Every structure is written in C-alpha cells, then in structure tokens.
PDB file of C-alpha atoms in Angstrom:
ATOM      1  CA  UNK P   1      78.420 119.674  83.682  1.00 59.00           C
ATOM      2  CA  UNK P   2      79.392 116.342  85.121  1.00 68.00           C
ATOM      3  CA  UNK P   3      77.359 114.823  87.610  1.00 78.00           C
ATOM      4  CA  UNK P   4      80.382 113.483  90.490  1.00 80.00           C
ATOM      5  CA  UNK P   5      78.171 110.582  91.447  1.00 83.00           C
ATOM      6  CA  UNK P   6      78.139 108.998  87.972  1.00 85.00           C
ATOM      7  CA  UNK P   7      79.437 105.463  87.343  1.00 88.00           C
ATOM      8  CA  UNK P   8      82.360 105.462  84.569  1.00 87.00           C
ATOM      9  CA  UNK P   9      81.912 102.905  81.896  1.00 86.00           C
ATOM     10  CA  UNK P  10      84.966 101.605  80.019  1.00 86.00           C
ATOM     11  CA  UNK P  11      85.637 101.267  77.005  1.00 85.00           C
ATOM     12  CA  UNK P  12      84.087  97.767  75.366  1.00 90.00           C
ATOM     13  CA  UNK P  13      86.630  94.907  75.607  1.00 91.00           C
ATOM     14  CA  UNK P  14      86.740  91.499  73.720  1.00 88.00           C
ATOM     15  CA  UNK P  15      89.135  89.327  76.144  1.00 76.00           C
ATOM     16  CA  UNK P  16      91.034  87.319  73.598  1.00 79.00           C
ATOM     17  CA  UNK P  17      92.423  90.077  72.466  1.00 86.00           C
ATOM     18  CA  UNK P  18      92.488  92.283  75.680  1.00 93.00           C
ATOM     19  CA  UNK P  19      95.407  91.608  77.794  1.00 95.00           C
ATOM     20  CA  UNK P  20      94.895  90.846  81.677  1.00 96.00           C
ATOM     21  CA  UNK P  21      97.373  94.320  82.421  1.00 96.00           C
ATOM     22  CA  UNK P  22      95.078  96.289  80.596  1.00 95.00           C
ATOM     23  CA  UNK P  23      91.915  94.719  82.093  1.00 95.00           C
ATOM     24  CA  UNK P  24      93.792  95.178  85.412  1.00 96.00           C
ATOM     25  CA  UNK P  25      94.164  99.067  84.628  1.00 96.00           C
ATOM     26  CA  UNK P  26      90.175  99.646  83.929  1.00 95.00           C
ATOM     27  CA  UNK P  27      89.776  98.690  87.287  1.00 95.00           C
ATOM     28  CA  UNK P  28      91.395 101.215  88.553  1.00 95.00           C
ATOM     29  CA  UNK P  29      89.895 104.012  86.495  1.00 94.00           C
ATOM     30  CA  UNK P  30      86.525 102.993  85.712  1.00 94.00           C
ATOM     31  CA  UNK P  31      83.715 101.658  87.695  1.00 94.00           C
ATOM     32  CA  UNK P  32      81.904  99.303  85.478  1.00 94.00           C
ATOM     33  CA  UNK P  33      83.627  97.184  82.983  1.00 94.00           C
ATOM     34  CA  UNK P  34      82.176  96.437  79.152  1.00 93.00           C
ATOM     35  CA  UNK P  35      82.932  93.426  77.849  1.00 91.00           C
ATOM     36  CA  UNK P  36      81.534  91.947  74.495  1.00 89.00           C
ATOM     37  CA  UNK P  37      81.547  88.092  74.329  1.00 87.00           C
ATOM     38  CA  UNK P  38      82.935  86.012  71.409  1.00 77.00           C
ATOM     39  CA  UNK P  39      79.770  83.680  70.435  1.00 70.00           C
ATOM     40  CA  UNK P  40      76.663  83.426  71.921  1.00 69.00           C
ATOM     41  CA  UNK P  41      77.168  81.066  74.726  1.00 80.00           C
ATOM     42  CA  UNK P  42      77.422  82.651  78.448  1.00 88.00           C
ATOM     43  CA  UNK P  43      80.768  81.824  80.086  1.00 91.00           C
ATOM     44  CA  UNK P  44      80.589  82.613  83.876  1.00 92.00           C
ATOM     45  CA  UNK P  45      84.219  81.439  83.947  1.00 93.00           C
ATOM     46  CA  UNK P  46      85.345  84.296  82.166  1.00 92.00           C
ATOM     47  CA  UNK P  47      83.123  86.932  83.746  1.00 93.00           C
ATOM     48  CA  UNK P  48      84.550  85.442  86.905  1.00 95.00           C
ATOM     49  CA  UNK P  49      87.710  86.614  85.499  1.00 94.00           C
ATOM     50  CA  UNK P  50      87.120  89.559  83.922  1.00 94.00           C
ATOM     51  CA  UNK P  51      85.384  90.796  87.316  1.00 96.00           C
ATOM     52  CA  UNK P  52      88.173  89.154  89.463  1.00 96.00           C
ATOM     53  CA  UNK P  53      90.821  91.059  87.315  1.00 96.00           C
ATOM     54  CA  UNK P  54      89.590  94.752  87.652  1.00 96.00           C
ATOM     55  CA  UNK P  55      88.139  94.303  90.299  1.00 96.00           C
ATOM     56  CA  UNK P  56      84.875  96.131  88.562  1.00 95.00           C
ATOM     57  CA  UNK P  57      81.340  94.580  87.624  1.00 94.00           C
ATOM     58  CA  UNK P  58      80.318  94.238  84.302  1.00 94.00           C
ATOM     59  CA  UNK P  59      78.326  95.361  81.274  1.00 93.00           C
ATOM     60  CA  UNK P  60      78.074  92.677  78.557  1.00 92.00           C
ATOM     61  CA  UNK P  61      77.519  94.337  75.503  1.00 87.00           C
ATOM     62  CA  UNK P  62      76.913  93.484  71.617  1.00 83.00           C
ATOM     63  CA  UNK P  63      75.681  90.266  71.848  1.00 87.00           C
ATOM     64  CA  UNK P  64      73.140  89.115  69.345  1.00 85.00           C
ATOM     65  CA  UNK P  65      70.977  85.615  68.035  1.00 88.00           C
ATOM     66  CA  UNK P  66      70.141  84.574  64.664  1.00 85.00           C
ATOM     67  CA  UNK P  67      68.024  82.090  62.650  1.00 85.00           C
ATOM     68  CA  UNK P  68      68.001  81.246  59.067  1.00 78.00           C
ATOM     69  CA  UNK P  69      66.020  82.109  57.117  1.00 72.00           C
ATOM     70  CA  UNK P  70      64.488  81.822  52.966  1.00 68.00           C
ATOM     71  CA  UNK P  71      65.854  85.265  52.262  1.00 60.00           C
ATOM     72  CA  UNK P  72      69.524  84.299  53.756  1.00 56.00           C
ATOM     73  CA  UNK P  73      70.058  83.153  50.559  1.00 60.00           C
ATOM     74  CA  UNK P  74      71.155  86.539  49.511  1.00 65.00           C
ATOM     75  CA  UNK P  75      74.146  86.680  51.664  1.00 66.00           C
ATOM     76  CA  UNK P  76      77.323  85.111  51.755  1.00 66.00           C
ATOM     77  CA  UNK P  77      77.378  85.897  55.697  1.00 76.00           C
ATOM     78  CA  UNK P  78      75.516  86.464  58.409  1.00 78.00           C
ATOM     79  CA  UNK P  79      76.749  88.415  61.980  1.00 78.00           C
ATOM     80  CA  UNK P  80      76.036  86.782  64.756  1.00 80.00           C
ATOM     81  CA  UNK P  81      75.743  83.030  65.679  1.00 83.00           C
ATOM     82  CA  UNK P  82      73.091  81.557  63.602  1.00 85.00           C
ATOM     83  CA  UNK P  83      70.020  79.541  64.854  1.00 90.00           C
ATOM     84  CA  UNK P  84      67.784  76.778  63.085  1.00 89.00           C
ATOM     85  CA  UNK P  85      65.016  79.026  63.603  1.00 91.00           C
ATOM     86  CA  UNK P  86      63.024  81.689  65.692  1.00 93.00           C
ATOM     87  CA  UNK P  87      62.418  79.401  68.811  1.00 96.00           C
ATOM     88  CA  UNK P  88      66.002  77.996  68.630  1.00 95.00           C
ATOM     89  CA  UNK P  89      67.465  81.850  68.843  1.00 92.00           C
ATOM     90  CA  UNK P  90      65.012  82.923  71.494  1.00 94.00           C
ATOM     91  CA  UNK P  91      66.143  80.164  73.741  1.00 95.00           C
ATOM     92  CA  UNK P  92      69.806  80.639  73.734  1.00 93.00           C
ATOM     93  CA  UNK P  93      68.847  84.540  74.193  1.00 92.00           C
ATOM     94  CA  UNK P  94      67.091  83.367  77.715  1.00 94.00           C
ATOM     95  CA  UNK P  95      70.066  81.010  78.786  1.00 93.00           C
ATOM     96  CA  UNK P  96      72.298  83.634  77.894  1.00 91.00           C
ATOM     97  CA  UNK P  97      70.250  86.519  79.596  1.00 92.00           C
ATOM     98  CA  UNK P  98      69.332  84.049  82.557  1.00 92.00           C
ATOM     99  CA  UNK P  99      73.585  83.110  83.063  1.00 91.00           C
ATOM    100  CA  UNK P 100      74.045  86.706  83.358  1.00 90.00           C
ATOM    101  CA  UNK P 101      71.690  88.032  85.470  1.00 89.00           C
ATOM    102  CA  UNK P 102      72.361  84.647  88.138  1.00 88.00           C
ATOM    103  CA  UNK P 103      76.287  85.740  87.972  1.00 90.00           C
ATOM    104  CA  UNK P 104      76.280  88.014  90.578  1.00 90.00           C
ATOM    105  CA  UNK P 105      78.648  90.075  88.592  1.00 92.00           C
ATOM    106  CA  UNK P 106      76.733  90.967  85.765  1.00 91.00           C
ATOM    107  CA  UNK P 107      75.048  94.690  86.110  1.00 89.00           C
ATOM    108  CA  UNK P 108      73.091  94.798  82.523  1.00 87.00           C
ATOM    109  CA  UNK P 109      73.929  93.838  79.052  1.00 86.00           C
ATOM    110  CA  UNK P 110      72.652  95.490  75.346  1.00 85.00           C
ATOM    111  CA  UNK P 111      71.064  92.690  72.393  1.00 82.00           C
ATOM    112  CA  UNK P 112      73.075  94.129  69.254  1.00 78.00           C
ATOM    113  CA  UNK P 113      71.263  95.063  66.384  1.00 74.00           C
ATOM    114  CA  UNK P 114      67.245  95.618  66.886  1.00 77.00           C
ATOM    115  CA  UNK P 115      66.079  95.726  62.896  1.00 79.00           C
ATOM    116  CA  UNK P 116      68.147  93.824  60.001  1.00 83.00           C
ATOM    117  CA  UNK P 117      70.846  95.423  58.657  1.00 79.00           C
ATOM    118  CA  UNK P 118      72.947  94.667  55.596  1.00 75.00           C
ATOM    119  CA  UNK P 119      76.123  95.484  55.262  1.00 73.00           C
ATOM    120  CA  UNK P 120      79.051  95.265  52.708  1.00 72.00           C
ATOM    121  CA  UNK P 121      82.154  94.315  54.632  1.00 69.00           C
ATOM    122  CA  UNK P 122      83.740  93.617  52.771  1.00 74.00           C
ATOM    123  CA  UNK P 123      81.098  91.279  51.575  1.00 76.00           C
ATOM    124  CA  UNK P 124      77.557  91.145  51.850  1.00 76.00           C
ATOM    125  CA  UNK P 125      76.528  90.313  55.190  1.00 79.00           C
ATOM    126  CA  UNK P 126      73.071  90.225  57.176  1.00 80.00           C
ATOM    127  CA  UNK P 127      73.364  91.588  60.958  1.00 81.00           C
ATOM    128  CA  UNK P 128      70.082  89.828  62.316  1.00 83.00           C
ATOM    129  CA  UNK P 129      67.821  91.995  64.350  1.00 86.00           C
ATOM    130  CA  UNK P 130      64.703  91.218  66.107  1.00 88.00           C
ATOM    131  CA  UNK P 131      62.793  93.671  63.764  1.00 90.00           C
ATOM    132  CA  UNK P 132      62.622  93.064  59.888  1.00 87.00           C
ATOM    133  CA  UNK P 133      63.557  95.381  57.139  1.00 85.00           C
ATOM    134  CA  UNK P 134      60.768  97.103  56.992  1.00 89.00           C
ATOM    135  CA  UNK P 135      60.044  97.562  61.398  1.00 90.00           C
ATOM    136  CA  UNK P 136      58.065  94.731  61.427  1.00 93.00           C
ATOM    137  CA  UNK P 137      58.520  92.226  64.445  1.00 94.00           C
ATOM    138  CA  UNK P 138      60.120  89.076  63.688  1.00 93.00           C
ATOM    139  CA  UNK P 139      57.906  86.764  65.439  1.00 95.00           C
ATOM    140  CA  UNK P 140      57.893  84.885  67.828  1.00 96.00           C
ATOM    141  CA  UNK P 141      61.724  85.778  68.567  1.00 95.00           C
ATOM    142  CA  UNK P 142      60.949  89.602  69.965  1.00 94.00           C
ATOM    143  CA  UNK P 143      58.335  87.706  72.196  1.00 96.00           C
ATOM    144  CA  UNK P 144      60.766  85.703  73.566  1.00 96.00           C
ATOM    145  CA  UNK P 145      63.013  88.205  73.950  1.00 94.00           C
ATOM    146  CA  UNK P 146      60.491  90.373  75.570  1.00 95.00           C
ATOM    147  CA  UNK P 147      59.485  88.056  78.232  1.00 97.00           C
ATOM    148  CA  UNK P 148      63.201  86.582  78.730  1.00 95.00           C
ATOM    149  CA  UNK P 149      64.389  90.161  79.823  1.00 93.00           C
ATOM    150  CA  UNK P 150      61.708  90.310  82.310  1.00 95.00           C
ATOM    151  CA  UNK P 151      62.977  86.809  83.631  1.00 94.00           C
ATOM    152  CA  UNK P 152      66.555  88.438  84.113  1.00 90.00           C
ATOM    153  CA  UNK P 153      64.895  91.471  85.453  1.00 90.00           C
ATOM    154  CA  UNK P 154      62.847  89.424  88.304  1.00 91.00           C
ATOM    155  CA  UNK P 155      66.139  87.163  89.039  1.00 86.00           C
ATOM    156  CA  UNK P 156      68.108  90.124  88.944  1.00 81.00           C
ATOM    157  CA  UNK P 157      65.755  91.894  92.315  1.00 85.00           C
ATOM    158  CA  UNK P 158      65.966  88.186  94.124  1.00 85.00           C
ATOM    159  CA  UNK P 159      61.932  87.498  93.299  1.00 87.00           C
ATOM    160  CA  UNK P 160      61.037  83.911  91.479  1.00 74.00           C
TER     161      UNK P 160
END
C-alpha cells in the first residue's frame, strides 16, 4: 500500500553533472529534491539554485568529514575531504550542518559513512566514518557531531 500523503524523494543529484532541464523536471514530479554536494564546504548559492530550479526543497545527502590519521598510511586514498585532525573535521561538520539548517531551503541532510570502511576501487581507499573499525567512537569527532546536529535541530524550530 502507498500512503497518498507521502512526500516523493528524487533521485540523488550531483549538479555539475546534472543538467538545469533535468533538475527542472524533478520539480515537477517529486516533492523533495536530493542533492549530494561536491566537497565539504556549504554553498547556499547553489542550494539557492537547485531550490529555485525545481521549485522543490531539498535533502542534502552523502556528505562526509575526515582527519588523518597514523593508520592512513595504509591507503593510497581517502573518501571524503580530509581534516588535520578530529576537532578540525568536527568544525567544518557544524558550519556545514549550521549553513544548511539557516538556508531556509534545506529540509534534512544524511553524514555518509558512520564506521570506517575500506574499499578497493580500484585502489585502496579509506571512507572515514565517525565509528572505528571495530564500533568504537572516534573521539571527540562523534561528540561534535552529536551536539552540532542538535544545533541544526534547535535553529531548524526558530529557538537559540
């Protein structure tokens, strides 16, 4: 059974490669658009757009923070835009979390990868999470993740 009331999600877009006519037909089928950003740096500008062109709000999905770390050594890339550390990641994770839940067009958005992955594609690469290999929390990162979501979350309802 379908429930009629239901918001349709489109499918997940990356702009650059997404042209504005098919952007422009979302809108008129779906009623929240998906969009995954290229880096890790919130661009109201193209949100703006994106919004403006289907006329839709949107989802941003697949975004994700990294740090380096001693066991990096092990791989010849890394997913993800990389961080001098823990505190470093966490930070751009608020400013990115705290751009989109100011926009006024942003509805939610989903942190990529939760525990470290690695994956051969072709070559070995780490996909960051904010769990370790084993389930353990990467501190203080998940913290700051934690308490950054909440920020968005009060913003979000209007309250300081």
């Amino acid at each position: 059974a379908c429930d009629p009331a239901a918001n349709i999600l489109a499918d997940t877009i990356r702009s650059p490669w997404t042209p504005d006519s098919i952007i422009r037909l979302i809108g008129k089928y779906a009623d929240i658009l998906s969009f995954q950003p290229d880096g890790a740096f919130f661009d109201a500008a193209e949100i703006d757009r994106l919004s403006r062109l289907s006329g839709l709000p949107v989802i941003i999905a697949d975004i994700g923070f990294g740090w380096r770390r001693p066991a990096q050594t092990r791989y010849n890339n890394t997913e993800w835009t990389m961080y001098g550390n823990q505190t470093a990641a966490g930070a751009a994770y608020k400013t990115f979390v705290a751009g989109s839940a100011g926009s006024g067009k942003v509805l939610g958005l989903q942190k990529c990868q939760y525990i470290d992955q690695f994956l051969l594609q072709p070559e070995a690469t780490l996909k960051p999470g904010m769990l370790d290999f084993d389930g353990s929390p990467h501190q203080p990162f998940t913290s700051l993740v934690v308490a950054a979501n909440a920020d968005a979350q009060r913003a979000f309802r209007g309250e300081k």
